[in-house]
Amino acid sequence: MNKLKVRFAPSPTGPLHIGGARSALFNYLLAENQKGEMVLRIEDTDLDRSKREYEEEIIESLKWLGIEWAEGIGAGGENGPYRQTERLAIYQEYIQKLLDSGHAYYCFCTEEELEKERQALIERGETPRYTGKCWGLTAEEREQKLAQGLKPTIRFQIPAHKIYIVDDLVRGRVSFATDDMGDFIIVKSDGIPTYNFAVVIDDFLMGITHVIRAEEHLSNTPRQLMIYDALNFKLPEFAHISLILGSDRQKMSKRHGATSLVQYRDMGYLPAAMFNFLSLMGWSPEGEEEILSPEEIIAAFSLERVAKSPAVFDLDKLNWINQQHLKKIETEELGKMLKPYLEKSGYAEEVKKLDEGKYSFLIEAVRDRLVCLSDITKHVGVIFDDLSYEDEARQVLQEDGVRPVLEAFISGFPELVSPDELKKYIKSLIKELKVKPKNVYMPLRCAISGQTHGPDLPYLISVWGKEESIRRIKDSIQTL
Ligand code: GLU
């Protein structure tokens, strides 16, 4: 059997969105699972909307996510070039074949004529489509029009009264009748082929065995099948994966928040978490476990377990998955990952002053509170900002018995402040004062941070060190 070969074929008309990333991922997962290959092809035949910057951003996003390809843009290969606008000479050969065999013909209809035809069909209650007016042009008429400098399109003639069947690997059997379809354009008047034509030539010449793409392309598939037929090309397998909906079950759009991968990267979601999250949009592993590494997902992936029903983009789930992946990162490594976010924050100077040990205490203090890396800036304010009191903290500090606890804490404060030592010290204080742990922890937290909730106290105190911690507590005793 031939080696499995898939492709991801984005149009560089915008950044890589969640949906595109999911398509790329499913292709990659199948290729890796089956020890096959993946091609990256750029479908840039929409000259007005395609941009090199988008192509670059798409590639950057794919690499960030951890998707690799052995053939195509950036990787080379023997079936190039891999940008459609650089393949025009290749397409020309097949266009000529279709013209010669009578499957395609020149069409000189103007926009106005087409619109008139459309309206007339609608008035008669028929599906608007091209009715084949230019099909009957004689060679002479055609030459005459070309001589006049008219720029024709080339249309593919749809076989009449035929049913096309796709045995889709996700959707099952889907059939399409040609009766309501009009002859469609395969070359635009500017000489550039359309997607439906170019995709067939490329998938065939690049040896693609499995076309995995978004459901929105299912309706294009019959037109592509006709071209495969007309050129006697062997068909690939098709798998159309379902739409992605927002949490309100409407088609995912900007209304639902960030939609492009770079936005998530910049917020500090982990690539492995995004990989994990995207894989679960439409696919599910056999067991209950949902937190999986890329390697585990690759090993478990199959198209049989890809659902037909739409996937829902659930930000809470992404956040949860990201937190689970964050937990697995060593503090030192996490510290390195968080540095750039802190350096860009208003606390850059303060962070610079911390030695290595204190920096790692800071990371320990806040790490469990992070949903994504950029959150770090929300959680370090308590450490670096001037002491100010929340109402609830003020109330706690005014309770009876608080002052002696704070004074006792200051008087026995150990010289060396490491979180472990502090934990031991606070424990001994609780014993000595014969009070409940919360009657030490809560006043202490309120006095030192001005808040009733926050990062783990022993770590927090370790970041400040003895002098600063005592200063804060004394301030609180005096003010309150
Ligand atoms: N260029 C198409 C898109 O970005 C790809 C369609 C396909 O995979 O066939 O939607």
Coordinates of C-alpha atoms and ligand atoms in Angstrom, one line a residue:
M1 CA 0.0 0.0 0.0
N2 CA 1.1 3.5 -0.7
K3 CA 2.4 5.6 2.1
L4 CA -0.3 7.9 3.6
K5 CA 0.2 11.5 2.5
V6 CA -1.9 14.4 3.7
R7 CA -1.7 18.1 3.2
F8 CA -2.6 21.3 4.9
A9 CA -3.4 23.9 2.3
P10 CA -4.2 27.3 3.8
S11 CA -5.1 30.4 1.9
P12 CA -2.9 33.2 3.2
T13 CA -5.8 35.7 3.5
G14 CA -5.6 36.1 7.3
P15 CA -3.9 34.7 10.4
L16 CA -4.2 31.0 11.3
H17 CA -7.5 30.7 13.1
I18 CA -8.6 28.0 15.6
G19 CA -10.5 26.2 12.8
G20 CA -7.6 26.2 10.4
A21 CA -5.2 25.1 13.2
R22 CA -7.5 22.2 14.0
S23 CA -7.6 21.1 10.4
A24 CA -3.8 21.3 10.2
L25 CA -3.5 19.4 13.5
F26 CA -5.8 16.5 12.4
N27 CA -3.8 16.1 9.2
Y28 CA -0.6 16.1 11.2
L29 CA -2.0 13.6 13.8
L30 CA -3.1 11.2 11.1
A31 CA 0.2 11.4 9.3
E32 CA 2.2 10.9 12.5
N33 CA 0.0 8.1 13.7
Q34 CA 0.3 6.3 10.3
K35 CA 4.0 7.1 9.8
G36 CA 2.9 9.0 6.7
E37 CA 3.9 12.4 5.4
M38 CA 2.5 15.9 5.4
V39 CA 2.7 18.6 2.8
L40 CA 2.3 22.3 3.4
R41 CA 0.9 24.0 0.3
I42 CA -0.1 27.7 0.0
E43 CA -3.3 28.3 -1.9
D44 CA -2.9 31.9 -2.9
T45 CA -5.0 32.2 -6.1
D46 CA -7.1 34.9 -4.5
L47 CA -4.6 37.6 -5.5
D48 CA -6.5 40.5 -3.9
R49 CA -6.7 38.9 -0.5
S50 CA -3.5 36.8 -0.3
K51 CA -0.5 38.3 1.5
R52 CA 3.0 37.1 2.3
E53 CA 2.7 38.4 5.9
Y54 CA -0.2 36.1 6.4
E55 CA 1.7 33.2 4.9
E56 CA 4.6 33.8 7.3
E57 CA 2.2 34.2 10.3
I58 CA 0.5 30.9 9.4
I59 CA 3.9 29.1 9.3
E60 CA 4.9 30.7 12.6
S61 CA 1.7 29.6 14.2
L62 CA 2.0 26.0 12.9
K63 CA 5.6 25.8 14.2
W64 CA 4.6 27.2 17.5
L65 CA 1.8 24.6 17.9
G66 CA 4.4 21.9 17.1
I67 CA 3.2 20.8 13.7
E68 CA 6.0 19.7 11.3
W69 CA 5.9 18.8 7.7
A70 CA 8.5 17.1 5.5
E71 CA 7.4 18.6 2.2
G72 CA 6.2 21.9 0.9
I73 CA 6.8 25.5 1.8
G74 CA 9.9 25.9 3.9
A75 CA 10.7 22.2 3.6
G76 CA 11.2 21.7 -0.2
G77 CA 10.4 18.5 -2.0
E78 CA 10.2 17.1 -5.5
N79 CA 6.6 18.1 -6.3
G80 CA 7.1 21.9 -6.0
P81 CA 6.7 24.7 -6.3
Y82 CA 4.3 24.7 -3.3
R83 CA 2.7 28.1 -3.8
Q84 CA -0.2 27.9 -6.3
T85 CA 0.6 31.2 -8.0
E86 CA 4.0 29.7 -8.9
R87 CA 2.4 26.7 -10.5
L88 CA 0.5 28.4 -13.3
A89 CA 2.5 26.7 -16.1
I90 CA 1.6 23.3 -14.5
Y91 CA -2.1 24.1 -14.5
Q92 CA -2.0 25.3 -18.1
E93 CA -1.2 21.8 -19.3
Y94 CA -4.3 20.4 -17.6
I95 CA -6.6 23.3 -18.6
Q96 CA -5.6 22.6 -22.2
K97 CA -6.4 18.9 -21.8
L98 CA -9.9 19.8 -20.5
L99 CA -10.4 22.3 -23.4
D100 CA -9.3 19.7 -25.9
S101 CA -11.5 16.9 -24.5
G102 CA -14.5 19.2 -24.5
H103 CA -14.8 19.2 -20.7
A104 CA -14.1 22.9 -20.5
Y105 CA -14.9 25.9 -22.7
Y106 CA -14.3 29.7 -22.9
C107 CA -17.0 31.9 -21.5
F108 CA -17.3 35.6 -22.5
C109 CA -20.4 36.5 -20.5
T110 CA -20.1 39.8 -18.7
E111 CA -21.0 40.4 -15.1
E112 CA -24.2 42.1 -16.2
E113 CA -25.2 39.3 -18.4
L114 CA -24.7 36.8 -15.6
E115 CA -26.7 38.9 -13.2
K116 CA -29.6 39.1 -15.7
E117 CA -29.5 35.4 -16.1
R118 CA -29.5 34.9 -12.3
Q119 CA -32.5 37.2 -11.8
A120 CA -34.4 35.5 -14.6
L121 CA -33.9 32.0 -13.0
I122 CA -34.9 33.3 -9.6
E123 CA -38.1 34.8 -11.1
R124 CA -38.9 31.4 -12.6
G125 CA -38.3 29.8 -9.2
E126 CA -35.2 28.0 -10.3
T127 CA -31.8 27.7 -8.6
P128 CA -29.6 30.4 -10.0
R129 CA -26.7 28.9 -12.0
Y130 CA -24.9 29.3 -15.2
T131 CA -26.9 27.8 -18.0
G132 CA -24.1 27.2 -20.4
K133 CA -24.7 30.1 -22.9
C134 CA -21.1 30.2 -24.2
W135 CA -20.9 26.4 -24.5
G136 CA -22.3 26.5 -28.0
L137 CA -19.9 29.2 -29.4
T138 CA -18.2 28.1 -32.6
A139 CA -14.4 28.2 -32.9
E140 CA -14.9 31.2 -35.2
E141 CA -17.0 33.2 -32.7
R142 CA -14.5 32.4 -30.0
E143 CA -11.5 33.6 -32.1
Q144 CA -13.4 36.7 -33.0
K145 CA -14.1 37.6 -29.4
L146 CA -10.5 36.9 -28.4
A147 CA -9.3 39.1 -31.3
Q148 CA -11.5 41.9 -29.8
G149 CA -9.4 41.6 -26.7
L150 CA -12.2 40.2 -24.5
K151 CA -10.9 38.3 -21.5
P152 CA -12.8 35.1 -21.1
T153 CA -13.1 32.8 -18.1
I154 CA -12.9 29.0 -18.6
R155 CA -15.8 26.9 -17.4
F156 CA -16.0 23.3 -16.7
Q157 CA -19.0 21.6 -18.2
I158 CA -21.0 19.7 -15.5
P159 CA -22.2 16.3 -16.6
A160 CA -26.0 16.3 -16.9
H161 CA -28.2 14.3 -14.5
K162 CA -25.4 12.6 -12.6
I163 CA -25.1 11.8 -9.0
Y164 CA -21.7 12.1 -7.4
I165 CA -21.0 10.1 -4.3
V166 CA -18.4 10.7 -1.7
D167 CA -17.7 8.1 0.9
D168 CA -16.4 10.5 3.5
L169 CA -14.3 9.1 6.3
V170 CA -16.1 11.3 8.8
R171 CA -19.5 12.1 7.4
G172 CA -20.2 8.7 5.7
R173 CA -21.8 8.5 2.3
V174 CA -22.8 11.9 0.9
S175 CA -24.4 12.3 -2.6
F176 CA -24.7 15.3 -4.9
A177 CA -27.0 15.6 -7.9
T178 CA -25.6 17.7 -10.7
D179 CA -29.0 18.9 -11.9
D180 CA -29.0 22.1 -10.0
M181 CA -25.3 22.9 -10.6
G182 CA -24.1 25.3 -13.3
D183 CA -20.9 25.0 -15.3
F184 CA -18.4 26.5 -13.0
I185 CA -15.3 28.6 -13.6
I186 CA -11.9 26.9 -13.4
V187 CA -9.9 29.8 -14.8
K188 CA -10.8 33.4 -13.9
S189 CA -10.6 36.2 -16.5
D190 CA -7.2 37.2 -15.2
G191 CA -5.9 33.8 -16.2
I192 CA -5.6 32.5 -12.6
P193 CA -7.2 29.1 -11.9
T194 CA -9.8 28.8 -9.2
Y195 CA -9.4 26.9 -6.0
N196 CA -11.7 24.0 -7.1
F197 CA -9.5 23.4 -10.1
A198 CA -6.0 24.0 -8.7
V199 CA -6.7 21.9 -5.6
V200 CA -7.4 18.8 -7.7
I201 CA -4.3 19.2 -9.8
D202 CA -2.1 19.8 -6.8
D203 CA -3.5 17.0 -4.7
F204 CA -3.1 14.6 -7.6
L205 CA 0.4 15.7 -8.5
M206 CA 1.6 15.8 -4.9
G207 CA 0.4 12.2 -4.3
I208 CA -2.1 13.2 -1.6
T209 CA -3.9 10.1 -0.3
H210 CA -6.2 11.7 2.3
V211 CA -7.8 15.1 2.0
I212 CA -8.8 16.2 5.5
R213 CA -10.4 19.6 5.7
A214 CA -13.2 21.7 7.1
E215 CA -16.8 20.7 6.5
E216 CA -17.4 24.0 4.6
H217 CA -15.5 22.4 1.7
L218 CA -17.8 19.5 1.5
S219 CA -20.0 21.3 -1.0
N220 CA -16.9 21.9 -3.2
T221 CA -16.1 18.2 -3.3
P222 CA -18.5 17.2 -6.2
R223 CA -17.0 19.8 -8.5
Q224 CA -13.6 18.5 -7.6
L225 CA -14.7 14.9 -8.2
M226 CA -15.8 15.9 -11.7
I227 CA -12.4 17.2 -12.5
Y228 CA -10.7 14.0 -11.1
D229 CA -13.0 12.1 -13.5
A230 CA -12.4 14.2 -16.5
L231 CA -8.7 13.9 -16.1
N232 CA -8.7 10.3 -15.2
F233 CA -7.0 10.9 -11.9
K234 CA -7.1 8.4 -9.0
L235 CA -9.3 9.8 -6.2
P236 CA -7.9 10.4 -2.7
E237 CA -10.0 9.6 0.4
F238 CA -11.9 12.6 1.8
A239 CA -12.6 13.4 5.5
H240 CA -14.6 16.6 6.2
I241 CA -14.3 17.6 9.8
S242 CA -17.2 19.4 11.5
L243 CA -17.6 23.1 12.1
I244 CA -16.4 24.8 15.3
L245 CA -19.1 26.7 17.1
G246 CA -18.8 29.3 19.8
S247 CA -20.2 28.6 23.3
D248 CA -23.5 30.0 22.1
R249 CA -23.6 27.4 19.4
Q250 CA -23.2 30.0 16.7
K251 CA -20.4 29.7 14.1
M252 CA -17.2 30.7 15.8
S253 CA -16.2 34.3 15.1
K254 CA -14.4 37.3 16.6
R255 CA -17.5 37.9 18.9
H256 CA -16.4 34.8 20.8
G257 CA -13.0 36.3 21.8
A258 CA -9.6 35.6 20.4
T259 CA -9.8 33.5 17.2
S260 CA -6.2 33.4 15.9
L261 CA -3.5 31.2 17.2
V262 CA -1.0 34.1 17.7
Q263 CA -3.4 35.8 20.1
Y264 CA -3.4 32.7 22.3
R265 CA 0.4 32.4 22.0
D266 CA 0.8 36.0 23.1
M267 CA -1.5 35.6 26.0
G268 CA 0.8 32.8 27.1
Y269 CA -1.1 29.6 26.5
L270 CA 1.2 26.7 26.2
P271 CA 1.6 25.1 22.7
A272 CA 1.2 21.6 24.2
A273 CA -2.1 22.7 25.9
M274 CA -3.4 24.2 22.7
F275 CA -2.4 21.0 20.9
N276 CA -4.3 19.1 23.5
F277 CA -7.3 21.3 23.4
L278 CA -7.6 21.4 19.6
S279 CA -7.2 17.7 19.4
L280 CA -10.3 17.3 21.5
M281 CA -12.4 19.5 19.3
G282 CA -14.1 16.7 17.3
W283 CA -11.9 13.8 18.3
S284 CA -11.9 11.9 21.6
P285 CA -9.5 9.4 23.0
E286 CA -10.8 6.0 24.2
G287 CA -10.2 6.5 27.9
E288 CA -11.4 9.1 30.4
E289 CA -8.1 11.0 30.6
E290 CA -8.2 14.3 28.7
I291 CA -4.8 15.8 29.6
L292 CA -2.5 14.3 27.1
S293 CA 0.9 15.1 25.7
P294 CA 1.4 15.5 21.9
E295 CA 3.0 12.0 21.8
E296 CA 0.1 10.4 23.6
I297 CA -2.4 12.1 21.2
I298 CA -0.5 11.0 18.1
A299 CA -0.4 7.4 19.4
A300 CA -4.2 7.4 20.1
F301 CA -5.4 9.4 17.1
S302 CA -7.7 7.8 14.4
L303 CA -10.3 9.3 12.1
E304 CA -12.8 6.7 13.3
R305 CA -13.0 8.6 16.6
V306 CA -13.7 11.9 14.9
A307 CA -17.3 13.0 15.5
K308 CA -19.7 14.2 12.9
S309 CA -21.3 16.7 15.2
P310 CA -20.0 20.3 15.5
A311 CA -17.3 21.0 18.0
V312 CA -17.8 23.7 20.5
F313 CA -15.1 26.1 21.5
D314 CA -15.1 26.2 25.2
L315 CA -12.7 28.7 26.7
D316 CA -13.1 27.4 30.2
K317 CA -11.9 24.0 29.0
L318 CA -8.9 25.5 27.3
N319 CA -8.1 27.4 30.5
W320 CA -8.4 24.2 32.5
I321 CA -6.2 22.3 30.1
N322 CA -3.6 25.0 30.1
Q323 CA -3.5 25.0 33.9
Q324 CA -3.0 21.2 33.9
H325 CA -0.1 21.6 31.5
L326 CA 1.3 24.5 33.5
K327 CA 1.4 22.3 36.6
K328 CA 3.8 19.9 34.9
I329 CA 6.4 22.5 34.3
E330 CA 9.4 22.8 36.8
T331 CA 9.5 26.1 38.6
E332 CA 12.9 27.0 37.1
E333 CA 11.6 26.4 33.6
L334 CA 8.4 28.2 34.3
G335 CA 10.4 31.2 35.7
K336 CA 12.2 31.4 32.4
M337 CA 8.9 31.3 30.5
L338 CA 7.4 34.0 32.7
K339 CA 10.4 36.4 32.5
P340 CA 9.4 38.1 29.2
Y341 CA 5.9 38.9 30.6
L342 CA 7.3 40.4 33.7
E343 CA 9.9 42.4 31.8
K344 CA 7.1 43.9 29.7
S345 CA 5.1 44.7 32.8
G346 CA 5.3 47.8 35.1
Y347 CA 7.3 45.6 37.6
A348 CA 10.3 45.1 35.4
E349 CA 12.7 47.0 37.7
E350 CA 11.5 45.3 40.9
V351 CA 11.8 41.9 39.3
K352 CA 15.3 42.7 38.2
K353 CA 16.4 43.3 41.8
L354 CA 15.4 39.9 43.0
D355 CA 18.1 37.3 43.3
E356 CA 17.7 33.8 41.8
G357 CA 16.3 32.3 45.0
K358 CA 13.7 35.0 45.6
Y359 CA 12.7 34.9 42.0
S360 CA 12.0 31.3 42.3
F361 CA 10.0 31.9 45.5
L362 CA 7.9 34.4 43.6
I363 CA 7.2 31.9 40.9
E364 CA 6.2 29.3 43.5
A365 CA 4.0 31.8 45.3
V366 CA 1.9 32.6 42.3
R367 CA 2.2 29.6 39.9
D368 CA -1.0 27.9 41.0
R369 CA -3.0 31.1 40.3
L370 CA -2.0 31.3 36.6
V371 CA -4.4 30.4 33.9
C372 CA -2.0 31.5 31.2
L373 CA 1.5 33.0 31.4
S374 CA 0.4 36.7 30.9
D375 CA -1.7 36.4 34.1
I376 CA 1.6 36.7 36.1
T377 CA 1.3 40.5 35.9
K378 CA -2.0 40.4 37.7
H379 CA -0.7 38.4 40.6
V380 CA 2.6 40.1 41.4
G381 CA 1.1 43.5 42.3
V382 CA 0.6 42.3 45.9
I383 CA 4.3 41.8 46.1
F384 CA 5.6 45.0 44.5
D385 CA 2.8 47.6 45.1
D386 CA 2.7 49.7 48.2
L387 CA 0.7 48.1 51.0
S388 CA -3.0 49.0 50.8
Y389 CA -5.9 47.4 52.6
E390 CA -9.1 45.7 51.2
D391 CA -12.1 46.4 53.5
E392 CA -12.3 42.8 54.6
A393 CA -8.6 42.8 55.6
R394 CA -9.2 46.0 57.6
Q395 CA -12.0 44.3 59.5
V396 CA -9.8 41.3 60.3
L397 CA -7.1 43.5 61.6
Q398 CA -9.5 45.2 63.9
E399 CA -10.5 42.0 65.6
D400 CA -9.5 41.3 69.2
G401 CA -6.4 39.3 69.7
V402 CA -4.8 40.2 66.4
R403 CA -2.1 42.6 67.7
P404 CA -0.5 40.0 70.1
V405 CA -0.3 37.5 67.2
L406 CA 1.4 40.0 65.0
E407 CA 3.8 41.1 67.7
A408 CA 4.7 37.6 68.6
F409 CA 5.3 36.9 64.9
I410 CA 7.8 39.8 64.6
S411 CA 9.6 39.0 67.8
G412 CA 10.5 35.4 67.0
F413 CA 11.0 36.0 63.2
P414 CA 13.9 33.7 62.1
E415 CA 17.1 35.1 60.5
L416 CA 17.0 32.8 57.5
V417 CA 13.7 33.1 55.6
S418 CA 13.0 30.2 53.3
P419 CA 9.4 29.0 52.8
D420 CA 10.0 25.8 54.6
E421 CA 11.5 27.5 57.6
L422 CA 8.6 30.0 57.7
K423 CA 6.1 27.2 57.6
K424 CA 7.8 25.6 60.6
Y425 CA 8.1 28.9 62.4
I426 CA 4.3 29.7 61.9
K427 CA 3.5 26.1 63.1
S428 CA 5.5 26.6 66.3
L429 CA 3.9 30.0 66.8
I430 CA 0.4 28.4 66.6
K431 CA 1.4 25.9 69.2
E432 CA 2.9 28.5 71.5
L433 CA 0.0 30.9 71.3
K434 CA -2.5 28.0 71.6
V435 CA -4.7 29.3 68.8
K436 CA -6.2 27.9 65.7
P437 CA -4.0 28.0 62.5
K438 CA -6.4 30.4 60.8
N439 CA -6.1 32.9 63.7
V440 CA -2.4 33.2 62.9
Y441 CA -2.5 32.9 59.1
M442 CA -5.4 35.3 58.5
P443 CA -4.2 38.3 60.6
L444 CA -0.7 37.7 59.2
R445 CA -1.9 37.7 55.6
C446 CA -4.0 40.8 56.1
A447 CA -1.2 42.7 57.9
I448 CA 1.5 41.8 55.4
S449 CA -0.4 42.0 52.1
G450 CA -3.6 44.0 52.9
Q451 CA -5.7 41.2 51.4
T452 CA -7.6 38.2 52.8
H453 CA -6.7 36.0 49.8
G454 CA -3.6 35.7 47.8
P455 CA -0.5 33.7 47.0
D456 CA 0.9 31.1 49.4
L457 CA 2.0 33.0 52.5
P458 CA 5.4 31.5 53.3
Y459 CA 6.5 32.0 49.7
L460 CA 5.2 35.5 49.7
I461 CA 7.1 36.4 52.9
S462 CA 10.2 34.7 51.5
V463 CA 10.2 37.0 48.5
W464 CA 10.0 40.1 50.7
G465 CA 12.6 38.8 53.2
K466 CA 12.8 39.6 56.9
E467 CA 13.2 43.3 56.9
E468 CA 10.5 44.2 54.4
S469 CA 8.0 41.7 56.0
I470 CA 8.6 43.2 59.4
R471 CA 8.2 46.7 58.1
R472 CA 4.9 45.8 56.6
I473 CA 3.5 44.2 59.7
K474 CA 4.7 47.2 61.8
D475 CA 3.0 49.6 59.4
S476 CA -0.2 47.6 59.9
I477 CA 0.0 47.6 63.6
Q478 CA 0.5 51.3 63.6
T479 CA -2.2 52.3 61.2
L480 CA -4.8 50.0 62.5
Ligands
GLU1 N1 -7.3 26.8 0.8 C1 -8.4 26.2 1.4 C2 -8.8 26.9 2.6 O1 -7.9 27.6 3.2 C3 -8.2 24.7 1.6 C4 -9.2 23.9 1.2 C5 -8.8 22.4 1.1 O2 -8.1 22.0 2.1 O3 -9.1 21.8 0.1 O4 -9.9 26.9 3.1

